[in-house]
């Protein structure tokens, strides 16, 4: 790794040595530009290292614009089309990093996320990128021609400045709102930020009802604002989590209800009809326990319809019960916050940026990439793909 030397002047300074920042540095370096990566942490790629349980879900082979949330749903199309999952996979294969598809197009390292960080650092080194690590940026300014980036040790200058500082999620990795401050300093609009890909605390009365189910997971279809996700839901000691819930959280706002289908495999009413045809006297909770964990089945009966022999229940009563279970509406109290959120929804407004280059329209030479931008992916490797694609777009344009 090449650290900054006595030189203070660069073609490009990138603030933030995470995935987007390093990808931008690699592509700028390949063009022969003098590139400096500045980061307030001594350790590179901390968010990469903890992702995917330490194995890094580094992309998704199915990544498409529909997998991203933004106030401008079209903004991400240009960058994603020009740097695809195939492009990143080619780099991974070139570095002989073994990987596998876990599910739904999600690619993970076989061994460790450290291999992805090492690969990016190696590519930076190959392209003569210099690093200034453990350097807190005190201020950013721009004169007629150059950006001035002041750290505690020295001030660097460059023709182009790339902000790759990430969002507010997982502050233990060093996340801050510094990128938003830079945007506002240059009079760029910042869309409201919100924790995303995160679980929920339930309201007090619901928390009490379900606390005994903590640790229980079940197949579900969770819908929020017409966006539905078929994966597992997990009860925690205070609320709900699991992949389906995390996905839905990307679209949730305070006061909005989640709709949960606890039996997404088919029509629950038809299942009960099969028993009714044979005039079964089997208890409702016992039939339900054939398709759901028993303690969950018993809890649902306790809440919505006291368990009785099926043949003693009116058809309308069974209809209503099935409808409640396949469109169970619950309003969370709050989400778990930035400490547990995988990403930050919102950020630098896409109205302010070129979708092709990621450059600020009214501040020539200023670029924003990765999570700091108002483009947020669903769970499953999409946010890394946005980091690679947006970083590559800026790196080709600086």
XYZ file of C-alpha atoms in Angstrom:
398
model
C 0.000 0.000 0.000
C 1.324 3.426 -0.934
C 0.850 6.115 1.672
C 0.820 9.788 0.839
C 4.292 11.282 0.567
C 5.484 14.880 0.621
C 3.166 15.703 -2.291
C 0.115 17.719 -1.374
C -1.410 18.060 -4.830
C -3.471 15.327 -6.475
C -5.789 14.983 -9.426
C -8.421 13.332 -7.236
C -8.997 13.162 -3.493
C -11.515 10.609 -2.260
C -12.861 10.932 1.277
C -13.810 7.481 2.552
C -11.862 4.265 1.962
C -14.856 1.926 1.915
C -16.128 -0.085 -1.035
C -17.346 2.847 -3.156
C -14.285 4.957 -2.398
C -11.796 2.228 -3.271
C -13.670 1.297 -6.453
C -13.590 4.934 -7.525
C -9.861 5.109 -6.730
C -9.157 1.975 -8.773
C -10.929 3.289 -11.866
C -9.378 6.755 -11.565
C -5.943 5.229 -10.985
C -6.269 3.086 -14.110
C -6.547 6.316 -16.085
C -3.163 7.429 -14.782
C -4.526 10.020 -12.369
C -2.836 10.865 -9.077
C -5.312 9.629 -6.475
C -5.381 10.047 -2.685
C -7.787 8.098 -0.460
C -8.368 9.785 2.916
C -10.110 8.042 5.804
C -10.460 8.895 9.494
C -10.061 5.216 10.393
C -6.788 3.329 10.465
C -8.610 0.189 9.324
C -9.873 -0.064 5.757
C -13.258 -1.468 4.766
C -14.726 -2.078 8.219
C -18.266 -2.380 6.891
C -17.131 -4.890 4.260
C -15.447 -6.979 6.945
C -18.572 -7.406 9.079
C -20.987 -7.922 6.185
C -22.571 -11.273 5.479
C -21.544 -12.698 8.829
C -17.895 -12.011 7.959
C -18.137 -13.542 4.475
C -19.346 -10.463 2.573
C -22.420 -10.715 0.371
C -20.474 -8.802 -2.275
C -23.116 -8.633 -5.023
C -26.342 -10.105 -6.358
C -26.410 -11.622 -9.832
C -30.019 -10.436 -10.284
C -29.345 -6.772 -9.417
C -31.650 -4.427 -11.313
C -33.041 -0.907 -10.716
C -36.212 -2.328 -9.151
C -34.110 -3.562 -6.225
C -33.284 -0.005 -5.157
C -35.181 2.702 -3.267
C -34.725 6.344 -4.236
C -36.787 9.479 -4.721
C -35.773 9.077 -8.376
C -36.191 5.416 -9.236
C -34.464 5.895 -12.610
C -31.265 7.499 -11.294
C -29.397 4.249 -10.593
C -29.993 2.758 -14.070
C -27.015 4.343 -15.810
C -24.319 3.309 -13.318
C -25.772 -0.173 -12.773
C -25.905 -0.848 -16.506
C -22.297 0.211 -17.055
C -20.794 -1.745 -14.140
C -22.708 -4.978 -13.634
C -22.391 -7.859 -11.147
C -20.528 -9.722 -13.908
C -17.843 -7.039 -13.904
C -17.228 -7.348 -10.177
C -17.364 -11.155 -10.320
C -14.650 -11.037 -13.015
C -12.378 -9.132 -10.607
C -13.113 -11.614 -7.819
C -12.264 -14.517 -10.140
C -9.090 -12.799 -11.332
C -7.958 -12.677 -7.703
C -8.925 -16.346 -7.299
C -11.323 -15.721 -4.443
C -13.690 -18.703 -4.087
C -17.348 -17.811 -3.673
C -20.821 -19.341 -3.760
C -24.440 -18.405 -4.297
C -26.298 -18.718 -1.015
C -29.854 -17.990 -2.210
C -31.783 -15.623 -4.443
C -28.647 -14.611 -6.380
C -26.680 -13.586 -3.275
C -22.929 -14.202 -3.694
C -20.689 -14.745 -0.659
C -16.990 -15.454 -0.157
C -16.310 -19.083 0.749
C -13.729 -18.031 3.322
C -13.625 -14.439 4.525
C -14.692 -10.897 3.705
C -11.056 -9.914 4.245
C -10.341 -11.294 0.783
C -12.595 -8.649 -0.787
C -10.843 -5.870 1.141
C -7.426 -7.294 0.235
C -8.476 -7.465 -3.426
C -9.570 -3.817 -3.473
C -6.423 -2.660 -1.692
C -4.313 -4.723 -4.109
C -6.041 -3.091 -7.095
C -5.484 0.348 -5.546
C -1.814 -0.467 -5.068
C -1.504 -1.741 -8.634
C -2.833 1.606 -9.839
C -0.571 3.709 -7.562
C -3.349 5.032 -5.334
C -2.025 6.626 -2.156
C -3.700 6.304 1.253
C -3.912 8.749 4.146
C -5.422 6.628 6.924
C -6.268 7.731 10.437
C -6.617 11.261 9.098
C -9.727 13.120 10.195
C -10.855 15.703 7.665
C -11.370 19.000 9.463
C -12.727 21.010 6.549
C -13.310 21.049 2.814
C -13.151 24.186 0.689
C -12.963 25.136 -2.975
C -11.302 28.072 -4.657
C -11.637 28.845 -8.335
C -9.720 25.781 -9.472
C -8.935 23.421 -6.602
C -10.542 21.685 -3.653
C -8.703 22.020 -0.345
C -9.018 19.124 2.098
C -7.652 20.030 5.518
C -6.625 17.291 7.955
C -4.962 17.614 11.344
C -1.547 17.031 9.767
C -1.724 18.893 6.473
C -3.924 20.308 3.737
C -4.206 18.494 0.407
C -5.484 19.932 -2.856
C -7.039 18.400 -5.953
C -8.967 19.231 -9.087
C -11.685 16.708 -8.203
C -13.148 15.637 -4.862
C -15.160 12.443 -4.330
C -17.261 12.006 -1.189
C -17.583 8.304 -0.330
C -18.236 8.634 3.379
C -21.232 6.279 3.649
C -24.313 6.852 5.774
C -25.214 6.829 9.465
C -25.745 3.089 9.885
C -23.562 1.012 12.222
C -21.702 3.894 13.924
C -19.308 1.393 15.566
C -17.676 1.078 12.125
C -16.973 4.811 12.168
C -20.080 5.947 10.297
C -20.855 9.668 10.531
C -22.971 12.238 8.725
C -19.900 14.067 7.393
C -20.810 13.473 3.746
C -24.187 15.153 4.240
C -22.418 18.123 5.859
C -20.216 18.520 2.778
C -23.270 18.392 0.519
C -25.066 21.058 2.529
C -21.916 23.197 2.611
C -22.095 23.342 -1.192
C -25.837 24.022 -1.077
C -26.863 20.567 -2.271
C -30.175 19.116 -1.139
C -30.079 16.118 1.207
C -33.121 13.847 1.354
C -34.272 12.882 4.851
C -32.285 9.954 6.228
C -33.779 6.934 7.962
C -32.417 3.609 9.283
C -33.118 0.789 6.791
C -32.686 -2.971 6.537
C -33.407 -3.171 10.247
C -35.799 -4.881 12.664
C -38.663 -3.356 14.629
C -39.716 -2.854 18.225
C -43.402 -3.556 18.707
C -45.864 -1.458 20.652
C -46.069 -2.340 24.367
C -49.268 -4.386 24.087
C -47.941 -6.411 21.136
C -44.536 -6.832 22.751
C -46.234 -8.425 25.745
C -48.301 -10.758 23.550
C -45.354 -12.158 21.625
C -42.426 -11.990 24.048
C -42.664 -15.723 24.788
C -42.093 -16.463 21.070
C -38.637 -14.825 21.064
C -36.293 -16.776 18.798
C -39.101 -18.341 16.753
C -38.798 -18.017 12.975
C -41.463 -18.705 10.354
C -41.916 -18.502 6.590
C -43.849 -15.356 5.659
C -44.826 -12.840 3.037
C -44.339 -9.353 4.505
C -45.761 -6.375 2.624
C -45.133 -2.671 3.210
C -46.521 -0.003 0.886
C -47.192 -2.586 -1.843
C -43.659 -4.027 -1.668
C -43.835 -7.696 -0.676
C -41.037 -10.036 0.414
C -41.256 -13.802 0.813
C -38.662 -14.820 3.401
C -38.505 -15.676 7.102
C -39.765 -13.469 9.932
C -38.146 -13.779 13.358
C -39.602 -12.860 16.729
C -37.130 -11.074 19.010
C -37.569 -10.289 22.701
C -38.849 -6.816 21.772
C -40.280 -7.179 18.277
C -39.741 -8.518 14.782
C -36.681 -9.153 12.644
C -35.545 -11.647 10.012
C -34.936 -11.170 6.273
C -38.560 -10.421 5.289
C -38.855 -7.750 7.983
C -35.510 -6.178 7.101
C -36.557 -5.970 3.463
C -39.886 -4.349 4.340
C -38.125 -1.805 6.568
C -36.621 -0.183 3.477
C -40.091 1.142 2.636
C -41.468 1.686 6.156
C -42.133 4.999 7.860
C -43.469 5.727 11.344
C -47.111 4.749 11.805
C -47.286 2.510 8.728
C -48.668 -1.016 9.116
C -46.921 -4.161 7.971
C -49.100 -6.875 6.446
C -47.873 -10.389 7.253
C -49.090 -13.562 5.561
C -48.100 -16.297 8.022
C -48.949 -19.056 5.536
C -47.640 -17.908 2.138
C -47.509 -21.410 0.637
C -51.166 -21.296 -0.384
C -54.765 -20.596 0.546
C -55.172 -21.393 4.229
C -58.946 -21.500 3.810
C -58.647 -24.347 1.302
C -56.482 -26.230 3.762
C -59.191 -26.040 6.428
C -61.860 -26.997 3.870
C -60.082 -30.291 3.338
C -60.763 -31.119 6.996
C -64.298 -29.735 6.889
C -65.236 -32.046 4.012
C -64.496 -34.977 6.295
C -66.386 -33.310 9.155
C -63.214 -33.428 11.250
C -63.481 -32.748 14.954
C -59.773 -31.939 15.117
C -58.975 -28.791 17.118
C -58.226 -25.612 15.180
C -54.830 -25.103 16.843
C -53.764 -28.654 15.991
C -54.598 -28.214 12.317
C -52.749 -24.894 12.258
C -49.745 -26.524 13.940
C -49.343 -28.680 10.827
C -48.305 -25.600 8.828
C -46.841 -23.370 11.564
C -44.651 -23.882 14.649
C -46.977 -25.219 17.379
C -46.415 -22.434 19.920
C -47.048 -19.839 17.191
C -50.234 -21.630 16.104
C -51.467 -21.679 19.690
C -50.686 -17.975 20.126
C -52.583 -17.042 16.950
C -55.629 -18.968 18.139
C -55.344 -17.274 21.517
C -55.341 -13.870 19.823
C -57.800 -14.282 16.980
C -60.059 -17.293 17.584
C -60.134 -19.520 20.690
C -59.355 -23.057 19.557
C -62.318 -25.398 19.211
C -63.060 -28.516 17.158
C -63.203 -27.397 13.531
C -66.640 -28.918 12.933
C -68.111 -26.711 15.655
C -67.106 -23.467 13.907
C -69.246 -21.595 11.383
C -67.831 -21.159 7.886
C -67.851 -17.367 8.241
C -65.852 -17.612 11.478
C -63.202 -19.780 9.804
C -63.148 -17.420 6.779
C -62.424 -14.419 8.990
C -59.746 -16.292 10.943
C -57.922 -17.323 7.749
C -58.120 -13.782 6.386
C -56.550 -12.400 9.564
C -53.650 -14.879 9.369
C -52.938 -14.197 5.699
C -53.145 -10.413 6.042
C -52.146 -9.890 9.660
C -51.738 -6.138 10.119
C -49.320 -4.869 12.742
C -47.941 -1.356 13.287
C -44.404 -1.304 14.771
C -43.556 1.235 17.444
C -40.164 2.080 15.947
C -37.228 0.469 14.177
C -34.053 -0.634 15.967
C -32.186 2.503 14.849
C -28.877 3.196 13.143
C -26.881 1.030 15.557
C -28.439 -2.093 14.009
C -29.487 -0.804 10.579
C -27.466 -2.250 7.724
C -27.861 0.882 5.586
C -29.162 4.451 5.597
C -32.133 5.336 3.409
C -32.023 8.834 1.903
C -28.961 11.009 1.458
C -27.632 13.421 -1.149
C -30.496 14.123 -3.531
C -30.216 12.547 -6.953
C -31.655 15.787 -8.360
C -28.292 17.361 -7.572
C -26.153 14.752 -9.362
C -25.460 13.489 -12.864
C -26.632 9.870 -13.092
C -23.840 9.125 -15.551
C -20.886 10.566 -13.626
C -22.165 11.138 -10.038
C -20.883 14.738 -10.296
C -22.752 17.575 -8.608
C -24.444 19.590 -11.358
C -23.731 22.960 -9.783
C -20.282 22.204 -8.302
C -17.902 21.057 -11.057
C -15.397 18.487 -9.804
C -17.443 17.408 -6.749
C -18.740 13.819 -6.784
C -20.777 11.656 -4.384
C -20.796 7.838 -4.485
C -22.154 4.886 -2.521
C -24.411 5.005 0.501
C -24.133 8.789 0.971
C -26.356 9.143 -2.132
C -30.142 8.718 -2.019
C -30.001 5.237 -3.569
C -30.551 2.334 -1.168
C -30.617 -1.322 -2.132
C -32.684 -4.150 -0.769
C -31.088 -6.857 1.377
C -28.933 -9.345 -0.506
C -25.780 -7.766 -1.971
C -27.500 -4.898 -3.770
C -25.913 -2.116 -1.719
C -22.425 -3.398 -2.476
C -23.300 -3.498 -6.164
C -24.373 0.153 -5.921
C -21.059 0.961 -4.231
C -19.084 -0.733 -7.038
C -21.210 0.769 -9.835
C -21.388 4.329 -8.528
C -17.686 4.266 -7.624
C -16.767 3.041 -11.105
C -18.956 5.717 -12.711
C -17.229 8.512 -10.810
C -13.791 6.970 -11.285
C -14.276 7.066 -15.052
C -15.312 10.726 -14.953
C -13.103 12.527 -12.411
